[in-house]
Amino acid sequence: MTWLNQLEPKGLLQAFGEMPPDSFRLLGHEQILAFFMRFHLLTTMEDKARARIQRLPLYARWAKWLSINTAFVGTTVSEYVPFSADLLPEYFIELLQQQISPLCKITIIKDIPQSSPLLSEMENDYADAVIKSAVKQGYIVVEGQALAYVPVDFDSIESYLAQLSYSRRKNLRRKIKSRNDVIVTVIPTGRFYNEIDERVTREYYDLYEEVYSQSEIHFDHLTYDFICQLLRDNNSNGIVFEYRRRSDNLLIGWNLCYAFRGNLIDKYIGLRYPHARELNLYFLSWIVNLEYALQHGLKHYIAGWTDPEVKASLGAKFTFTRHAVYIRSPLLRTLIRRFSNSFEGDRSKLDART
């Protein structure tokens, strides 16, 4: 199968299909990647709007009705929703209406690209056509997240730093002084098979759990088997950046990235708190990833969806997404339309910075 919008290797999509996150039930369809789960409607709503709803009379009694059986078209391991190159956009929507929407109360086509500079013109045109076809079928279009990326248009880290403002450059230099206290090791995926590597893999997963537990939104909880498969995959050009404290060799963090189609794409991270914060590992790993992309002649460092304000301060650019939402219930459809501007969109956060 040829998928459009694919910024990551097929090994990730295969692992998602074989070992999906906890509570996900996958749709078995050759031309559509989708999963079902119970989704609470307030999960991605902005804080003020969520608080307004939670103050409504008897909220504690009827809140459970906001957890709804939902179909998500796409995956949580790809930056964008993968579209089958064999389906015309209007036929894709027809398939959803015939085979998916009748099975659940809400259908969400997630992470639809919007004029993405990381994709071809054909892929962007296809995404626009999907939106138009979805709207004709009664879908509501909701603002999505912002994907951060850094064009590798500099010839050294010094020239990258020179692109930042004086205050941000000074602050970043201060934070990455911790590099003297950290051992950075670059490990290609495809190993992690013997007993020693398996112990390390378990430690990696424990650090992933630390990151997951402190995240504000708990959506997809990855399984240990999924992480293992990624670390053992020697066909996807995965790279693990491992960080250990120099004083005692304590593992304080790891970051799994992929060099694919001329980009370095940042996928998963595990951190040991509070040590990772004390050593500014977030900022150090940013510089390490940029160095790798520069050294290997890659075009972009694709830094993911989270922390847009922080990434903007580090010089990242952003490309935005949309979600198309189909709701079977007229009453629920009216409610979602009323609050559609209250679901978290990164554009407003980034606009507020300027």
CSV table of C-alpha atoms in Angstrom, one decimal:
chain,number,residue,atom,x,y,z
A,1,MET,CA,0.0,0.0,0.0
A,2,THR,CA,1.2,3.5,-0.9
A,3,TRP,CA,0.3,6.1,1.7
A,4,LEU,CA,0.2,9.9,1.1
A,5,ASN,CA,1.4,12.3,3.8
A,6,GLN,CA,4.0,9.7,5.2
A,7,LEU,CA,6.8,11.5,6.9
A,8,GLU,CA,7.9,8.4,8.9
A,9,PRO,CA,9.0,4.9,7.8
A,10,LYS,CA,6.4,2.1,7.3
A,11,GLY,CA,7.9,0.2,10.2
A,12,LEU,CA,6.1,2.7,12.6
A,13,LEU,CA,2.7,2.1,10.9
A,14,GLN,CA,3.3,-1.7,11.0
A,15,ALA,CA,4.1,-1.6,14.7
A,16,PHE,CA,1.0,0.5,15.4
A,17,GLY,CA,-1.1,-2.1,13.5
A,18,GLU,CA,0.4,-5.0,15.4
A,19,MET,CA,0.7,-3.4,18.9
A,20,PRO,CA,-1.7,-0.5,19.2
A,21,PRO,CA,-1.8,1.7,22.3
A,22,ASP,CA,-3.9,0.5,25.3
A,23,SER,CA,-7.7,0.7,24.8
A,24,PHE,CA,-7.4,1.2,21.0
A,25,ARG,CA,-9.4,-1.1,18.8
A,26,LEU,CA,-8.1,-1.0,15.2
A,27,LEU,CA,-10.2,-1.1,12.1
A,28,GLY,CA,-9.3,-3.9,9.8
A,29,HIS,CA,-9.4,-2.2,6.4
A,30,GLU,CA,-6.7,-2.3,3.7
A,31,GLN,CA,-7.2,1.3,2.5
A,32,ILE,CA,-8.1,3.1,5.7
A,33,LEU,CA,-6.1,3.4,8.9
A,34,ALA,CA,-8.4,4.0,11.8
A,35,PHE,CA,-9.0,3.1,15.4
A,36,PHE,CA,-11.9,3.1,17.9
A,37,MET,CA,-11.8,4.2,21.5
A,38,ARG,CA,-13.9,5.8,24.2
A,39,PHE,CA,-13.1,9.5,23.9
A,40,HIS,CA,-14.0,12.2,26.4
A,41,LEU,CA,-15.1,15.3,24.6
A,42,LEU,CA,-13.4,17.6,27.0
A,43,THR,CA,-10.0,16.0,26.6
A,44,THR,CA,-8.6,18.5,24.1
A,45,MET,CA,-10.8,21.5,25.0
A,46,GLU,CA,-9.2,24.7,26.1
A,47,ASP,CA,-9.0,25.2,29.8
A,48,LYS,CA,-11.5,28.1,30.1
A,49,ALA,CA,-14.1,26.4,28.0
A,50,ARG,CA,-13.6,23.1,29.9
A,51,ALA,CA,-14.0,24.9,33.2
A,52,ARG,CA,-17.2,26.6,32.0
A,53,ILE,CA,-18.8,23.3,31.2
A,54,GLN,CA,-17.6,21.6,34.4
A,55,ARG,CA,-19.4,24.4,36.3
A,56,LEU,CA,-22.8,23.6,34.8
A,57,PRO,CA,-25.4,22.2,37.2
A,58,LEU,CA,-25.1,18.5,38.1
A,59,TYR,CA,-22.0,18.1,35.9
A,60,ALA,CA,-20.7,15.2,38.0
A,61,ARG,CA,-23.9,13.2,37.2
A,62,TRP,CA,-23.9,13.7,33.5
A,63,ALA,CA,-20.2,14.0,32.7
A,64,LYS,CA,-20.0,10.3,31.9
A,65,TRP,CA,-22.1,10.9,28.9
A,66,LEU,CA,-19.4,13.0,27.4
A,67,SER,CA,-17.2,9.8,27.0
A,68,ILE,CA,-18.3,8.6,23.6
A,69,ASN,CA,-17.4,5.7,21.3
A,70,THR,CA,-15.4,7.5,18.6
A,71,ALA,CA,-13.6,6.4,15.4
A,72,PHE,CA,-10.3,8.2,14.7
A,73,VAL,CA,-9.2,8.0,11.1
A,74,GLY,CA,-5.4,8.1,11.1
A,75,THR,CA,-2.9,7.0,13.7
A,76,THR,CA,-1.1,8.3,16.7
A,77,VAL,CA,2.3,7.4,15.3
A,78,SER,CA,2.2,9.4,12.1
A,79,GLU,CA,2.4,13.2,12.0
A,80,TYR,CA,-0.4,13.4,9.4
A,81,VAL,CA,-3.4,11.1,8.6
A,82,PRO,CA,-2.2,8.6,6.0
A,83,PHE,CA,-4.4,8.6,2.9
A,84,SER,CA,-4.4,5.7,0.4
A,85,ALA,CA,-3.0,6.8,-2.9
A,86,ASP,CA,-5.5,4.4,-4.6
A,87,LEU,CA,-8.6,6.3,-3.3
A,88,LEU,CA,-10.1,9.5,-4.8
A,89,PRO,CA,-10.9,12.0,-1.9
A,90,GLU,CA,-14.6,11.8,-2.5
A,91,TYR,CA,-14.6,8.0,-2.5
A,92,PHE,CA,-12.5,8.0,0.7
A,93,ILE,CA,-15.3,10.0,2.4
A,94,GLU,CA,-17.9,7.7,1.0
A,95,LEU,CA,-16.1,4.7,2.4
A,96,LEU,CA,-16.0,6.4,5.8
A,97,GLN,CA,-19.8,7.1,5.7
A,98,GLN,CA,-20.6,3.6,4.6
A,99,GLN,CA,-18.2,1.5,6.7
A,100,ILE,CA,-17.1,3.5,9.7
A,101,SER,CA,-19.5,6.2,10.8
A,102,PRO,CA,-22.4,3.8,11.3
A,103,LEU,CA,-20.3,2.0,13.9
A,104,CYS,CA,-19.9,4.9,16.3
A,105,LYS,CA,-21.4,8.2,17.4
A,106,ILE,CA,-18.4,10.4,16.2
A,107,THR,CA,-15.9,10.0,13.4
A,108,ILE,CA,-12.8,12.2,13.4
A,109,ILE,CA,-10.4,12.4,10.5
A,110,LYS,CA,-7.4,13.6,12.5
A,111,ASP,CA,-4.3,15.6,11.6
A,112,ILE,CA,-5.2,16.6,8.0
A,113,PRO,CA,-2.3,18.7,6.6
A,114,GLN,CA,-2.9,22.3,5.7
A,115,SER,CA,-0.5,23.6,3.0
A,116,SER,CA,2.3,21.7,4.6
A,117,PRO,CA,5.8,22.6,3.3
A,118,LEU,CA,6.9,19.1,4.3
A,119,LEU,CA,4.6,17.5,1.7
A,120,SER,CA,4.3,17.6,-2.0
A,121,GLU,CA,1.8,19.8,-3.9
A,122,MET,CA,-0.2,16.8,-4.8
A,123,GLU,CA,-0.5,15.6,-1.2
A,124,ASN,CA,-1.6,19.1,-0.1
A,125,ASP,CA,-4.2,19.3,-2.9
A,126,TYR,CA,-5.5,15.8,-1.9
A,127,ALA,CA,-5.9,17.0,1.7
A,128,ASP,CA,-7.9,20.1,0.6
A,129,ALA,CA,-10.1,17.9,-1.5
A,130,VAL,CA,-10.8,15.6,1.5
A,131,ILE,CA,-11.9,18.6,3.5
A,132,LYS,CA,-14.2,19.8,0.8
A,133,SER,CA,-15.8,16.4,0.4
A,134,ALA,CA,-16.1,16.0,4.1
A,135,VAL,CA,-17.9,19.3,4.5
A,136,LYS,CA,-20.4,18.3,1.8
A,137,GLN,CA,-21.2,15.2,3.9
A,138,GLY,CA,-21.8,17.3,7.1
A,139,TYR,CA,-18.4,17.2,8.8
A,140,ILE,CA,-17.4,20.0,11.0
A,141,VAL,CA,-13.8,21.3,10.5
A,142,VAL,CA,-11.9,22.0,13.7
A,143,GLU,CA,-8.5,23.7,14.0
A,144,GLY,CA,-5.8,21.2,14.8
A,145,GLN,CA,-2.3,21.3,16.2
A,146,ALA,CA,0.9,22.9,14.9
A,147,LEU,CA,3.7,20.7,13.7
A,148,ALA,CA,7.1,22.2,14.6
A,149,TYR,CA,10.0,21.9,12.2
A,150,VAL,CA,13.4,23.6,11.7
A,151,PRO,CA,14.8,24.0,8.2
A,152,VAL,CA,18.4,23.0,8.3
A,153,ASP,CA,19.5,26.1,6.3
A,154,PHE,CA,22.5,26.8,8.5
A,155,ASP,CA,26.1,25.5,8.2
A,156,SER,CA,26.9,25.2,11.9
A,157,ILE,CA,25.2,25.4,15.3
A,158,GLU,CA,26.7,28.8,15.7
A,159,SER,CA,25.0,30.1,12.6
A,160,TYR,CA,21.7,28.5,13.9
A,161,LEU,CA,22.1,30.3,17.2
A,162,ALA,CA,22.8,33.5,15.4
A,163,GLN,CA,19.2,33.3,14.0
A,164,LEU,CA,17.8,33.6,17.5
A,165,SER,CA,17.3,36.8,19.4
A,166,TYR,CA,20.1,37.9,21.7
A,167,SER,CA,18.1,37.0,24.9
A,168,ARG,CA,17.0,33.6,23.5
A,169,ARG,CA,20.5,32.8,22.3
A,170,LYS,CA,22.0,33.7,25.7
A,171,ASN,CA,19.4,31.7,27.5
A,172,LEU,CA,20.0,28.6,25.3
A,173,ARG,CA,23.7,28.8,25.6
A,174,ARG,CA,23.3,28.8,29.4
A,175,LYS,CA,21.1,25.8,29.3
A,176,ILE,CA,23.2,23.6,27.1
A,177,LYS,CA,26.3,24.1,29.3
A,178,SER,CA,25.1,20.9,30.9
A,179,ARG,CA,26.5,19.0,28.0
A,180,ASN,CA,29.8,18.8,29.9
A,181,ASP,CA,27.9,16.7,32.6
A,182,VAL,CA,26.2,14.4,30.1
A,183,ILE,CA,27.4,11.5,28.0
A,184,VAL,CA,25.6,11.4,24.7
A,185,THR,CA,25.6,8.1,22.7
A,186,VAL,CA,24.0,7.6,19.3
A,187,ILE,CA,22.6,4.0,18.9
A,188,PRO,CA,21.0,2.8,15.7
A,189,THR,CA,17.9,0.7,16.1
A,190,GLY,CA,18.1,-3.0,15.2
A,191,ARG,CA,19.9,-4.1,18.3
A,192,PHE,CA,18.4,-4.4,21.8
A,193,TYR,CA,18.1,-8.2,21.6
A,194,ASN,CA,20.3,-9.7,24.3
A,195,GLU,CA,19.7,-9.7,28.0
A,196,ILE,CA,21.7,-6.5,28.6
A,197,ASP,CA,19.8,-4.6,25.9
A,198,GLU,CA,16.5,-5.9,27.2
A,199,ARG,CA,17.3,-4.5,30.6
A,200,VAL,CA,18.0,-1.2,28.9
A,201,THR,CA,14.8,-1.4,26.9
A,202,ARG,CA,12.8,-1.9,30.2
A,203,GLU,CA,14.6,1.1,31.6
A,204,TYR,CA,13.7,3.1,28.5
A,205,TYR,CA,10.1,2.2,28.9
A,206,ASP,CA,10.1,3.2,32.6
A,207,LEU,CA,11.4,6.7,31.5
A,208,TYR,CA,8.7,6.9,28.8
A,209,GLU,CA,6.2,6.2,31.5
A,210,GLU,CA,7.6,9.1,33.5
A,211,VAL,CA,7.0,11.4,30.6
A,212,TYR,CA,3.5,10.0,30.0
A,213,SER,CA,2.4,10.3,33.6
A,214,GLN,CA,3.3,14.0,33.8
A,215,SER,CA,1.7,14.9,30.5
A,216,GLU,CA,-1.4,17.1,30.6
A,217,ILE,CA,-3.3,15.0,28.0
A,218,HIS,CA,-3.4,11.2,28.3
A,219,PHE,CA,-4.5,9.9,24.9
A,220,ASP,CA,-2.4,7.1,23.6
A,221,HIS,CA,-0.5,5.0,26.1
A,222,LEU,CA,2.1,3.0,24.2
A,223,THR,CA,2.8,-0.6,25.2
A,224,TYR,CA,6.1,-2.0,26.1
A,225,ASP,CA,6.0,-4.4,23.2
A,226,PHE,CA,5.5,-1.5,20.8
A,227,ILE,CA,8.6,0.3,22.1
A,228,CYS,CA,10.6,-3.0,21.9
A,229,GLN,CA,9.6,-3.6,18.3
A,230,LEU,CA,10.8,-0.1,17.3
A,231,LEU,CA,14.1,-0.5,19.1
A,232,ARG,CA,14.6,-3.9,17.4
A,233,ASP,CA,13.7,-2.7,13.9
A,234,ASN,CA,16.8,-2.6,11.7
A,235,ASN,CA,15.0,-1.5,8.5
A,236,SER,CA,13.6,1.9,9.4
A,237,ASN,CA,16.8,3.9,10.0
A,238,GLY,CA,15.9,4.7,13.5
A,239,ILE,CA,18.4,6.5,15.8
A,240,VAL,CA,18.3,6.5,19.6
A,241,PHE,CA,20.1,9.3,21.3
A,242,GLU,CA,20.9,8.1,24.8
A,243,TYR,CA,21.8,10.5,27.6
A,244,ARG,CA,23.7,9.4,30.8
A,245,ARG,CA,24.9,11.5,33.7
A,246,ARG,CA,28.6,11.6,33.5
A,247,SER,CA,29.3,11.4,37.2
A,248,ASP,CA,27.6,8.0,37.7
A,249,ASN,CA,26.5,6.8,34.3
A,250,LEU,CA,22.8,7.1,35.3
A,251,LEU,CA,20.4,7.0,32.3
A,252,ILE,CA,18.6,10.3,32.5
A,253,GLY,CA,16.9,10.2,29.0
A,254,TRP,CA,16.6,8.8,25.6
A,255,ASN,CA,15.1,10.1,22.3
A,256,LEU,CA,14.1,8.0,19.3
A,257,CYS,CA,14.3,9.7,15.9
A,258,TYR,CA,14.2,8.6,12.3
A,259,ALA,CA,16.1,9.8,9.3
A,260,PHE,CA,13.6,9.4,6.6
A,261,ARG,CA,13.0,11.1,3.2
A,262,GLY,CA,15.6,13.7,3.9
A,263,ASN,CA,14.3,14.7,7.3
A,264,LEU,CA,15.1,13.9,10.9
A,265,ILE,CA,11.8,13.2,12.6
A,266,ASP,CA,11.6,13.2,16.4
A,267,LYS,CA,9.2,10.6,17.7
A,268,TYR,CA,9.5,9.4,21.2
A,269,ILE,CA,11.3,10.4,24.4
A,270,GLY,CA,11.8,9.1,27.9
A,271,LEU,CA,13.1,11.3,30.8
A,272,ARG,CA,14.1,10.7,34.4
A,273,TYR,CA,12.8,13.4,36.6
A,274,PRO,CA,14.1,15.6,38.2
A,275,HIS,CA,17.5,14.8,36.8
A,276,ALA,CA,16.5,15.6,33.2
A,277,ARG,CA,15.2,19.0,34.2
A,278,GLU,CA,18.3,19.8,36.3
A,279,LEU,CA,20.5,19.0,33.3
A,280,ASN,CA,18.2,20.9,30.8
A,281,LEU,CA,17.9,17.7,28.7
A,282,TYR,CA,15.0,19.1,26.6
A,283,PHE,CA,17.2,21.9,25.3
A,284,LEU,CA,20.3,19.8,25.0
A,285,SER,CA,18.5,17.1,23.0
A,286,TRP,CA,17.2,19.9,20.7
A,287,ILE,CA,20.8,20.9,19.9
A,288,VAL,CA,22.0,17.3,19.6
A,289,ASN,CA,19.3,16.5,17.0
A,290,LEU,CA,20.1,19.7,15.0
A,291,GLU,CA,23.7,18.6,15.0
A,292,TYR,CA,22.8,15.2,13.7
A,293,ALA,CA,20.6,16.6,11.0
A,294,LEU,CA,23.3,19.0,9.9
A,295,GLN,CA,26.0,16.4,9.9
A,296,HIS,CA,24.0,14.0,7.7
A,297,GLY,CA,22.8,16.6,5.2
A,298,LEU,CA,19.1,16.4,6.2
A,299,LYS,CA,16.6,19.1,5.1
A,300,HIS,CA,14.5,19.5,8.2
A,301,TYR,CA,14.4,18.6,11.9
A,302,ILE,CA,10.7,17.7,12.5
A,303,ALA,CA,10.2,18.3,16.2
A,304,GLY,CA,6.6,17.2,16.8
A,305,TRP,CA,3.4,18.6,18.2
A,306,THR,CA,4.0,19.4,21.9
A,307,ASP,CA,5.2,22.6,23.6
A,308,PRO,CA,4.7,25.0,20.6
A,309,GLU,CA,5.6,28.1,22.6
A,310,VAL,CA,8.9,26.6,23.7
A,311,LYS,CA,9.8,25.4,20.2
A,312,ALA,CA,8.9,28.8,18.8
A,313,SER,CA,11.4,30.4,21.1
A,314,LEU,CA,14.0,27.9,19.8
A,315,GLY,CA,13.5,29.1,16.2
A,316,ALA,CA,11.0,26.5,15.0
A,317,LYS,CA,8.6,27.1,12.2
A,318,PHE,CA,5.1,25.6,12.2
A,319,THR,CA,2.7,24.1,9.8
A,320,PHE,CA,-0.9,23.6,10.9
A,321,THR,CA,-3.5,20.9,10.7
A,322,ARG,CA,-7.3,20.4,10.7
A,323,HIS,CA,-9.6,17.8,12.0
A,324,ALA,CA,-12.8,16.9,10.2
A,325,VAL,CA,-15.5,15.7,12.7
A,326,TYR,CA,-18.8,13.9,11.8
A,327,ILE,CA,-21.4,13.5,14.5
A,328,ARG,CA,-24.4,11.3,14.1
A,329,SER,CA,-26.5,12.9,16.9
A,330,PRO,CA,-28.2,16.2,15.9
A,331,LEU,CA,-28.1,17.3,19.5
A,332,LEU,CA,-24.5,16.5,20.0
A,333,ARG,CA,-23.7,18.1,16.6
A,334,THR,CA,-25.2,21.3,17.8
A,335,LEU,CA,-23.2,21.2,21.0
A,336,ILE,CA,-19.9,20.6,19.1
A,337,ARG,CA,-20.6,23.4,16.6
A,338,ARG,CA,-21.2,25.8,19.5
A,339,PHE,CA,-17.9,24.9,21.1
A,340,SER,CA,-15.9,24.1,18.0
A,341,ASN,CA,-13.7,27.2,18.5
A,342,SER,CA,-12.9,26.1,22.1
A,343,PHE,CA,-11.0,22.9,21.2
A,344,GLU,CA,-7.3,23.4,21.6
A,345,GLY,CA,-5.6,24.9,18.5
A,346,ASP,CA,-2.0,25.9,18.6
A,347,ARG,CA,-2.5,28.7,16.1
A,348,SER,CA,-4.1,31.0,18.8
A,349,LYS,CA,-1.3,30.2,21.3
A,350,LEU,CA,1.4,31.1,18.7
A,351,ASP,CA,-0.5,34.2,17.5
A,352,ALA,CA,-0.6,35.4,21.1
A,353,ARG,CA,3.2,35.4,21.2
A,354,THR,CA,3.5,37.9,18.3
